[in-house]
PDB file of C-alpha atoms in Angstrom:
ATOM      1  CA  GLY A 872     -23.299-122.587  69.491  1.00 53.00           C
ATOM      2  CA  ALA A 873     -21.850-126.031  69.877  1.00 75.00           C
ATOM      3  CA  GLY A 874     -22.823-126.465  73.491  1.00 92.00           C
ATOM      4  CA  VAL A 875     -25.132-125.222  76.197  1.00 96.00           C
ATOM      5  CA  SER A 876     -24.121-121.754  77.257  1.00 96.00           C
ATOM      6  CA  GLN A 877     -24.861-120.328  80.701  1.00 97.00           C
ATOM      7  CA  SER A 878     -24.297-116.854  82.025  1.00 97.00           C
ATOM      8  CA  PRO A 879     -23.003-115.494  84.237  1.00 97.00           C
ATOM      9  CA  SER A 880     -20.511-118.163  85.244  1.00 96.00           C
ATOM     10  CA  ASN A 881     -20.298-116.683  88.740  1.00 97.00           C
ATOM     11  CA  LYS A 882     -22.667-114.434  90.610  1.00 98.00           C
ATOM     12  CA  VAL A 883     -22.290-112.983  94.074  1.00 98.00           C
ATOM     13  CA  THR A 884     -25.352-111.238  95.393  1.00 98.00           C
ATOM     14  CA  GLU A 885     -26.553-109.798  98.645  1.00 97.00           C
ATOM     15  CA  LYS A 886     -29.280-111.513 100.581  1.00 97.00           C
ATOM     16  CA  GLY A 887     -32.667-110.190  99.548  1.00 97.00           C
ATOM     17  CA  LYS A 888     -31.666-109.204  96.025  1.00 98.00           C
ATOM     18  CA  ASP A 889     -33.143-110.758  92.877  1.00 98.00           C
ATOM     19  CA  VAL A 890     -30.974-112.613  90.391  1.00 98.00           C
ATOM     20  CA  GLU A 891     -31.450-113.818  86.836  1.00 98.00           C
ATOM     21  CA  LEU A 892     -29.565-116.738  85.386  1.00 98.00           C
ATOM     22  CA  ARG A 893     -29.492-117.366  81.668  1.00 98.00           C
ATOM     23  CA  CYS A 894     -29.284-120.539  79.625  1.00 97.00           C
ATOM     24  CA  ASP A 895     -28.814-120.767  75.868  1.00 96.00           C
ATOM     25  CA  PRO A 896     -29.428-124.370  74.809  1.00 95.00           C
ATOM     26  CA  ILE A 897     -28.151-126.233  71.792  1.00 94.00           C
ATOM     27  CA  SER A 898     -30.039-125.172  68.705  1.00 91.00           C
ATOM     28  CA  GLY A 899     -32.769-127.640  67.871  1.00 89.00           C
ATOM     29  CA  HIS A 900     -32.949-129.199  71.321  1.00 92.00           C
ATOM     30  CA  THR A 901     -36.591-129.131  72.309  1.00 91.00           C
ATOM     31  CA  ALA A 902     -36.126-130.031  75.961  1.00 93.00           C
ATOM     32  CA  LEU A 903     -34.479-127.761  78.520  1.00 95.00           C
ATOM     33  CA  TYR A 904     -33.845-128.532  82.182  1.00 96.00           C
ATOM     34  CA  TRP A 905     -32.668-126.591  85.212  1.00 97.00           C
ATOM     35  CA  TYR A 906     -30.971-128.395  88.088  1.00 97.00           C
ATOM     36  CA  ARG A 907     -29.284-127.177  91.253  1.00 96.00           C
ATOM     37  CA  GLN A 908     -26.106-128.686  92.649  1.00 93.00           C
ATOM     38  CA  SER A 909     -25.272-127.912  96.237  1.00 88.00           C
ATOM     39  CA  LEU A 910     -21.950-128.706  97.882  1.00 78.00           C
ATOM     40  CA  GLY A 911     -21.683-132.409  98.626  1.00 70.00           C
ATOM     41  CA  GLN A 912     -25.097-133.150  97.196  1.00 76.00           C
ATOM     42  CA  GLY A 913     -26.398-134.488  93.951  1.00 83.00           C
ATOM     43  CA  LEU A 914     -28.324-132.654  91.324  1.00 92.00           C
ATOM     44  CA  GLU A 915     -31.731-131.407  92.389  1.00 93.00           C
ATOM     45  CA  PHE A 916     -34.295-131.053  89.606  1.00 94.00           C
ATOM     46  CA  LEU A 917     -35.908-127.613  89.389  1.00 96.00           C
ATOM     47  CA  ILE A 918     -37.900-127.194  86.177  1.00 96.00           C
ATOM     48  CA  TYR A 919     -38.335-128.731  82.728  1.00 94.00           C
ATOM     49  CA  PHE A 920     -39.446-127.216  79.427  1.00 94.00           C
ATOM     50  CA  GLN A 921     -40.494-129.290  76.433  1.00 91.00           C
ATOM     51  CA  GLY A 922     -41.388-127.488  73.229  1.00 86.00           C
ATOM     52  CA  ASN A 923     -44.515-125.416  73.611  1.00 83.00           C
ATOM     53  CA  SER A 924     -45.938-127.509  76.429  1.00 87.00           C
ATOM     54  CA  ALA A 925     -46.537-126.106  79.882  1.00 89.00           C
ATOM     55  CA  PRO A 926     -43.344-126.426  81.928  1.00 92.00           C
ATOM     56  CA  ASP A 927     -42.977-128.972  84.706  1.00 93.00           C
ATOM     57  CA  LYS A 928     -42.320-126.763  87.732  1.00 93.00           C
ATOM     58  CA  SER A 929     -42.584-129.534  90.296  1.00 92.00           C
ATOM     59  CA  GLY A 930     -38.991-129.169  91.470  1.00 93.00           C
ATOM     60  CA  LEU A 931     -38.998-125.459  92.235  1.00 96.00           C
ATOM     61  CA  PRO A 932     -38.272-125.174  95.981  1.00 94.00           C
ATOM     62  CA  SER A 933     -40.367-122.087  96.651  1.00 94.00           C
ATOM     63  CA  ASP A 934     -42.407-119.380  94.951  1.00 96.00           C
ATOM     64  CA  ARG A 935     -39.304-117.190  94.938  1.00 97.00           C
ATOM     65  CA  PHE A 936     -38.100-119.299  92.038  1.00 97.00           C
ATOM     66  CA  SER A 937     -39.478-118.924  88.519  1.00 97.00           C
ATOM     67  CA  ALA A 938     -38.300-119.645  85.013  1.00 96.00           C
ATOM     68  CA  GLU A 939     -39.338-118.926  81.494  1.00 95.00           C
ATOM     69  CA  ARG A 940     -38.265-120.026  78.078  1.00 94.00           C
ATOM     70  CA  THR A 941     -38.764-117.587  75.256  1.00 86.00           C
ATOM     71  CA  GLY A 942     -39.328-118.719  71.697  1.00 81.00           C
ATOM     72  CA  GLY A 943     -38.517-122.292  72.567  1.00 78.00           C
ATOM     73  CA  SER A 944     -34.864-121.360  73.006  1.00 90.00           C
ATOM     74  CA  VAL A 945     -33.226-119.200  75.674  1.00 95.00           C
ATOM     75  CA  SER A 946     -34.337-119.733  79.248  1.00 97.00           C
ATOM     76  CA  THR A 947     -34.041-117.491  82.284  1.00 97.00           C
ATOM     77  CA  LEU A 948     -34.202-118.714  85.873  1.00 98.00           C
ATOM     78  CA  THR A 949     -35.134-115.951  88.303  1.00 98.00           C
ATOM     79  CA  ILE A 950     -34.665-116.116  92.047  1.00 98.00           C
ATOM     80  CA  GLN A 951     -36.359-113.346  94.000  1.00 98.00           C
ATOM     81  CA  ARG A 952     -35.325-112.181  97.451  1.00 98.00           C
ATOM     82  CA  THR A 953     -32.339-114.504  97.518  1.00 98.00           C
ATOM     83  CA  GLN A 954     -31.465-116.355 100.700  1.00 97.00           C
ATOM     84  CA  GLN A 955     -28.160-117.875 101.777  1.00 95.00           C
ATOM     85  CA  GLU A 956     -29.532-121.372 101.237  1.00 94.00           C
ATOM     86  CA  ASP A 957     -29.948-120.506  97.555  1.00 96.00           C
ATOM     87  CA  SER A 958     -26.161-120.586  97.194  1.00 96.00           C
ATOM     88  CA  ALA A 959     -25.375-123.406  94.771  1.00 96.00           C
ATOM     89  CA  VAL A 960     -24.350-124.148  91.225  1.00 96.00           C
ATOM     90  CA  TYR A 961     -27.298-123.828  88.891  1.00 98.00           C
ATOM     91  CA  LEU A 962     -27.025-126.133  85.908  1.00 97.00           C
ATOM     92  CA  CYS A 963     -28.898-125.995  82.656  1.00 97.00           C
ATOM     93  CA  ALA A 964     -29.145-128.904  80.254  1.00 96.00           C
ATOM     94  CA  SER A 965     -30.808-129.452  76.916  1.00 95.00           C
ATOM     95  CA  SER A 966     -31.785-132.569  75.041  1.00 92.00           C
ATOM     96  CA  GLN A 967     -33.200-133.723  71.741  1.00 88.00           C
ATOM     97  CA  GLY A 968     -35.460-136.050  73.686  1.00 78.00           C
ATOM     98  CA  GLN A 969     -35.524-138.499  76.532  1.00 68.00           C
ATOM     99  CA  ASN A 970     -33.541-141.162  74.711  1.00 71.00           C
ATOM    100  CA  TYR A 971     -30.598-138.905  74.038  1.00 77.00           C
ATOM    101  CA  GLY A 972     -29.376-137.954  77.471  1.00 83.00           C
ATOM    102  CA  TYR A 973     -28.615-134.392  78.442  1.00 91.00           C
ATOM    103  CA  THR A 974     -25.957-131.922  77.356  1.00 93.00           C
ATOM    104  CA  PHE A 975     -25.062-129.759  80.307  1.00 95.00           C
ATOM    105  CA  GLY A 976     -23.790-126.221  80.478  1.00 96.00           C
ATOM    106  CA  SER A 977     -20.930-125.217  82.754  1.00 94.00           C
ATOM    107  CA  GLY A 978     -23.301-123.804  85.314  1.00 96.00           C
ATOM    108  CA  THR A 979     -23.697-120.566  87.225  1.00 97.00           C
ATOM    109  CA  ARG A 980     -22.165-120.528  90.680  1.00 96.00           C
ATOM    110  CA  LEU A 981     -24.432-118.388  92.839  1.00 97.00           C
ATOM    111  CA  THR A 982     -23.191-117.112  96.170  1.00 97.00           C
ATOM    112  CA  VAL A 983     -25.582-115.236  98.418  1.00 97.00           C
ATOM    113  CA  VAL A 984     -23.814-113.190 101.085  1.00 97.00           C
TER     114      VAL A 984
ATOM    115  CA  ALA B1338     -40.806-140.734  94.188  1.00 52.00           C
ATOM    116  CA  GLN B1339     -37.946-142.862  93.086  1.00 54.00           C
ATOM    117  CA  SER B1340     -34.497-142.480  94.547  1.00 87.00           C
ATOM    118  CA  VAL B1341     -31.038-143.185  93.309  1.00 94.00           C
ATOM    119  CA  SER B1342     -28.373-144.289  95.756  1.00 94.00           C
ATOM    120  CA  GLN B1343     -24.666-144.037  95.347  1.00 94.00           C
ATOM    121  CA  HIS B1344     -23.284-145.498  98.537  1.00 86.00           C
ATOM    122  CA  ASN B1345     -19.652-144.596  97.959  1.00 89.00           C
ATOM    123  CA  HIS B1346     -19.167-140.893  98.500  1.00 91.00           C
ATOM    124  CA  HIS B1347     -15.409-140.846  98.009  1.00 95.00           C
ATOM    125  CA  VAL B1348     -13.234-143.556  96.499  1.00 97.00           C
ATOM    126  CA  ILE B1349      -9.451-143.367  96.444  1.00 97.00           C
ATOM    127  CA  LEU B1350      -7.492-145.707  94.191  1.00 97.00           C
ATOM    128  CA  SER B1351      -3.993-146.043  92.863  1.00 97.00           C
ATOM    129  CA  GLU B1352      -3.379-146.031  89.141  1.00 97.00           C
ATOM    130  CA  ALA B1353      -4.018-149.399  87.440  1.00 97.00           C
ATOM    131  CA  ALA B1354      -6.440-150.481  90.165  1.00 97.00           C
ATOM    132  CA  SER B1355      -9.846-151.743  89.137  1.00 98.00           C
ATOM    133  CA  LEU B1356     -12.890-149.598  89.760  1.00 97.00           C
ATOM    134  CA  GLU B1357     -16.462-150.383  90.606  1.00 97.00           C
ATOM    135  CA  LEU B1358     -18.888-147.639  91.659  1.00 97.00           C
ATOM    136  CA  GLY B1359     -22.253-148.692  92.952  1.00 97.00           C
ATOM    137  CA  CYS B1360     -25.621-147.313  91.847  1.00 97.00           C
ATOM    138  CA  ASN B1361     -28.982-148.563  93.039  1.00 97.00           C
ATOM    139  CA  TYR B1362     -32.432-147.240  92.255  1.00 95.00           C
ATOM    140  CA  SER B1363     -35.828-147.902  93.742  1.00 92.00           C
ATOM    141  CA  TYR B1364     -38.285-147.705  90.848  1.00 89.00           C
ATOM    142  CA  GLY B1365     -39.755-151.091  89.921  1.00 85.00           C
ATOM    143  CA  GLY B1366     -40.825-150.358  86.350  1.00 87.00           C
ATOM    144  CA  THR B1367     -38.995-149.699  83.122  1.00 89.00           C
ATOM    145  CA  VAL B1368     -35.962-147.466  83.524  1.00 91.00           C
ATOM    146  CA  ASN B1369     -33.355-145.792  81.397  1.00 92.00           C
ATOM    147  CA  LEU B1370     -30.006-145.513  83.151  1.00 95.00           C
ATOM    148  CA  PHE B1371     -27.104-143.124  82.781  1.00 95.00           C
ATOM    149  CA  TRP B1372     -23.689-142.386  84.175  1.00 97.00           C
ATOM    150  CA  TYR B1373     -22.332-138.844  83.957  1.00 96.00           C
ATOM    151  CA  VAL B1374     -18.844-137.653  84.822  1.00 96.00           C
ATOM    152  CA  GLN B1375     -17.668-134.222  85.942  1.00 94.00           C
ATOM    153  CA  TYR B1376     -13.929-133.658  85.631  1.00 95.00           C
ATOM    154  CA  PRO B1377     -12.431-130.906  87.778  1.00 93.00           C
ATOM    155  CA  GLY B1378     -13.472-127.520  86.455  1.00 89.00           C
ATOM    156  CA  GLN B1379     -15.532-128.976  83.641  1.00 91.00           C
ATOM    157  CA  HIS B1380     -19.211-129.515  82.971  1.00 91.00           C
ATOM    158  CA  LEU B1381     -21.061-132.777  83.349  1.00 93.00           C
ATOM    159  CA  GLN B1382     -20.581-135.178  80.451  1.00 93.00           C
ATOM    160  CA  LEU B1383     -22.411-138.340  79.496  1.00 93.00           C
ATOM    161  CA  LEU B1384     -20.261-141.406  80.107  1.00 95.00           C
ATOM    162  CA  LEU B1385     -22.686-144.114  79.039  1.00 95.00           C
ATOM    163  CA  LYS B1386     -26.359-145.002  78.953  1.00 94.00           C
ATOM    164  CA  TYR B1387     -28.630-148.016  78.982  1.00 94.00           C
ATOM    165  CA  PHE B1388     -32.075-148.139  77.386  1.00 91.00           C
ATOM    166  CA  SER B1389     -32.636-151.778  76.427  1.00 89.00           C
ATOM    167  CA  GLY B1390     -30.907-154.832  75.037  1.00 92.00           C
ATOM    168  CA  ASP B1391     -27.536-156.036  76.236  1.00 95.00           C
ATOM    169  CA  PRO B1392     -27.348-155.178  79.940  1.00 95.00           C
ATOM    170  CA  LEU B1393     -23.611-154.634  79.680  1.00 97.00           C
ATOM    171  CA  VAL B1394     -23.019-151.253  78.101  1.00 96.00           C
ATOM    172  CA  LYS B1395     -19.727-149.733  77.112  1.00 96.00           C
ATOM    173  CA  GLY B1396     -18.989-146.047  77.259  1.00 94.00           C
ATOM    174  CA  ILE B1397     -16.164-143.677  76.604  1.00 92.00           C
ATOM    175  CA  LYS B1398     -12.658-143.975  78.028  1.00 94.00           C
ATOM    176  CA  GLY B1399     -12.898-147.693  78.768  1.00 95.00           C
ATOM    177  CA  PHE B1400     -15.823-147.463  81.191  1.00 97.00           C
ATOM    178  CA  GLU B1401     -18.640-149.971  81.236  1.00 97.00           C
ATOM    179  CA  ALA B1402     -21.733-150.552  83.327  1.00 98.00           C
ATOM    180  CA  GLU B1403     -23.941-153.538  83.940  1.00 97.00           C
ATOM    181  CA  PHE B1404     -27.684-153.329  84.451  1.00 96.00           C
ATOM    182  CA  ILE B1405     -28.865-156.024  86.859  1.00 96.00           C
ATOM    183  CA  LYS B1406     -32.628-155.717  86.966  1.00 94.00           C
ATOM    184  CA  SER B1407     -33.084-158.141  89.864  1.00 94.00           C
ATOM    185  CA  LYS B1408     -30.758-156.059  92.012  1.00 95.00           C
ATOM    186  CA  PHE B1409     -32.000-152.649  90.787  1.00 96.00           C
ATOM    187  CA  SER B1410     -28.379-151.829  90.114  1.00 97.00           C
ATOM    188  CA  PHE B1411     -26.312-150.167  87.420  1.00 98.00           C
ATOM    189  CA  ASN B1412     -22.735-150.291  88.638  1.00 97.00           C
ATOM    190  CA  LEU B1413     -19.935-148.534  86.792  1.00 98.00           C
ATOM    191  CA  ARG B1414     -16.673-150.385  86.182  1.00 98.00           C
ATOM    192  CA  LYS B1415     -13.256-149.838  84.697  1.00 98.00           C
ATOM    193  CA  PRO B1416     -10.551-152.532  84.752  1.00 97.00           C
ATOM    194  CA  SER B1417      -7.615-150.163  85.184  1.00 97.00           C
ATOM    195  CA  VAL B1418      -8.004-146.540  86.244  1.00 98.00           C
ATOM    196  CA  GLN B1419      -5.743-143.664  85.296  1.00 97.00           C
ATOM    197  CA  TRP B1420      -4.901-140.464  87.122  1.00 97.00           C
ATOM    198  CA  SER B1421      -6.993-138.627  84.528  1.00 96.00           C
ATOM    199  CA  ASP B1422     -10.101-140.504  85.716  1.00 98.00           C
ATOM    200  CA  THR B1423     -10.120-138.351  88.848  1.00 98.00           C
ATOM    201  CA  ALA B1424     -13.585-136.808  88.751  1.00 97.00           C
ATOM    202  CA  GLU B1425     -17.034-136.943  90.261  1.00 95.00           C
ATOM    203  CA  TYR B1426     -19.336-139.614  88.884  1.00 97.00           C
ATOM    204  CA  PHE B1427     -23.118-139.380  88.926  1.00 96.00           C
ATOM    205  CA  CYS B1428     -25.629-142.114  88.285  1.00 96.00           C
ATOM    206  CA  ALA B1429     -29.006-141.024  86.911  1.00 95.00           C
ATOM    207  CA  VAL B1430     -32.307-142.770  86.277  1.00 94.00           C
ATOM    208  CA  LEU B1431     -35.228-141.988  84.035  1.00 91.00           C
ATOM    209  CA  GLU B1432     -38.296-143.975  84.937  1.00 85.00           C
ATOM    210  CA  GLY B1433     -40.696-144.920  82.161  1.00 78.00           C
ATOM    211  CA  SER B1434     -43.164-142.072  82.547  1.00 77.00           C
ATOM    212  CA  ALA B1435     -40.899-139.408  84.015  1.00 81.00           C
ATOM    213  CA  ARG B1436     -39.698-136.461  81.995  1.00 82.00           C
ATOM    214  CA  GLN B1437     -36.554-135.645  83.919  1.00 88.00           C
ATOM    215  CA  LEU B1438     -33.566-137.555  85.242  1.00 92.00           C
ATOM    216  CA  THR B1439     -33.157-138.274  88.929  1.00 92.00           C
ATOM    217  CA  PHE B1440     -29.521-138.123  89.944  1.00 94.00           C
ATOM    218  CA  GLY B1441     -27.628-139.810  92.726  1.00 94.00           C
ATOM    219  CA  SER B1442     -25.535-137.764  95.120  1.00 92.00           C
ATOM    220  CA  GLY B1443     -22.344-138.543  93.244  1.00 94.00           C
ATOM    221  CA  THR B1444     -19.096-140.375  93.987  1.00 95.00           C
ATOM    222  CA  GLN B1445     -15.826-138.502  94.057  1.00 96.00           C
ATOM    223  CA  LEU B1446     -13.066-140.670  92.588  1.00 98.00           C
ATOM    224  CA  THR B1447      -9.480-139.755  93.328  1.00 98.00           C
ATOM    225  CA  VAL B1448      -6.797-141.685  91.488  1.00 97.00           C
ATOM    226  CA  LEU B1449      -3.323-141.407  92.970  1.00 96.00           C
ATOM    227  CA  PRO B1450      -0.421-141.399  90.526  1.00 90.00           C
TER     228      PRO B1450
END
């Protein structure tokens, strides 16, 4: 597609449940990023994929968070045993490289009740 | 770890007023600098970027930003704002060796008609 696609756009889940968030980047973009945007706060880096290299997981807040990128394209962010503090907008972005800036998706708004 | 500071959390202006949004970063080495904008209900979009060369960069919709290395600043400016500029503005920094952007906490701009 023309842009970065994220699904679902909204997700309400009960505390303790697992959730999966999907990101479909722009075709040909080798870099893929996940960020989290909480109310009144900036964007918090979560994880970065570049080609076939090992992902940079340094931003993942706990071991309940994991992500994978299959075939160098679609990525899934999984949050296990969700907590209320996980409520946020999860943003995915892709890029052709560091000098090109990011193209962001519309995000998934996660609400944990 | 570097940080990015946007000291103005909420700015309210009348149409035709001039705008300047502050952005300061802490990293002392080579940086690439970005401003992103998020209009209500839309995804983040790149407004402008600086990599090298002329420290005054021009972006879309009449925005510009000036990189002042001695002040570690990359302030965003627009001579005359419009109601349609109402949005949240994020400054972001990529240090020389980093692989992901570090974002500021954002500035909400409200332009009154």
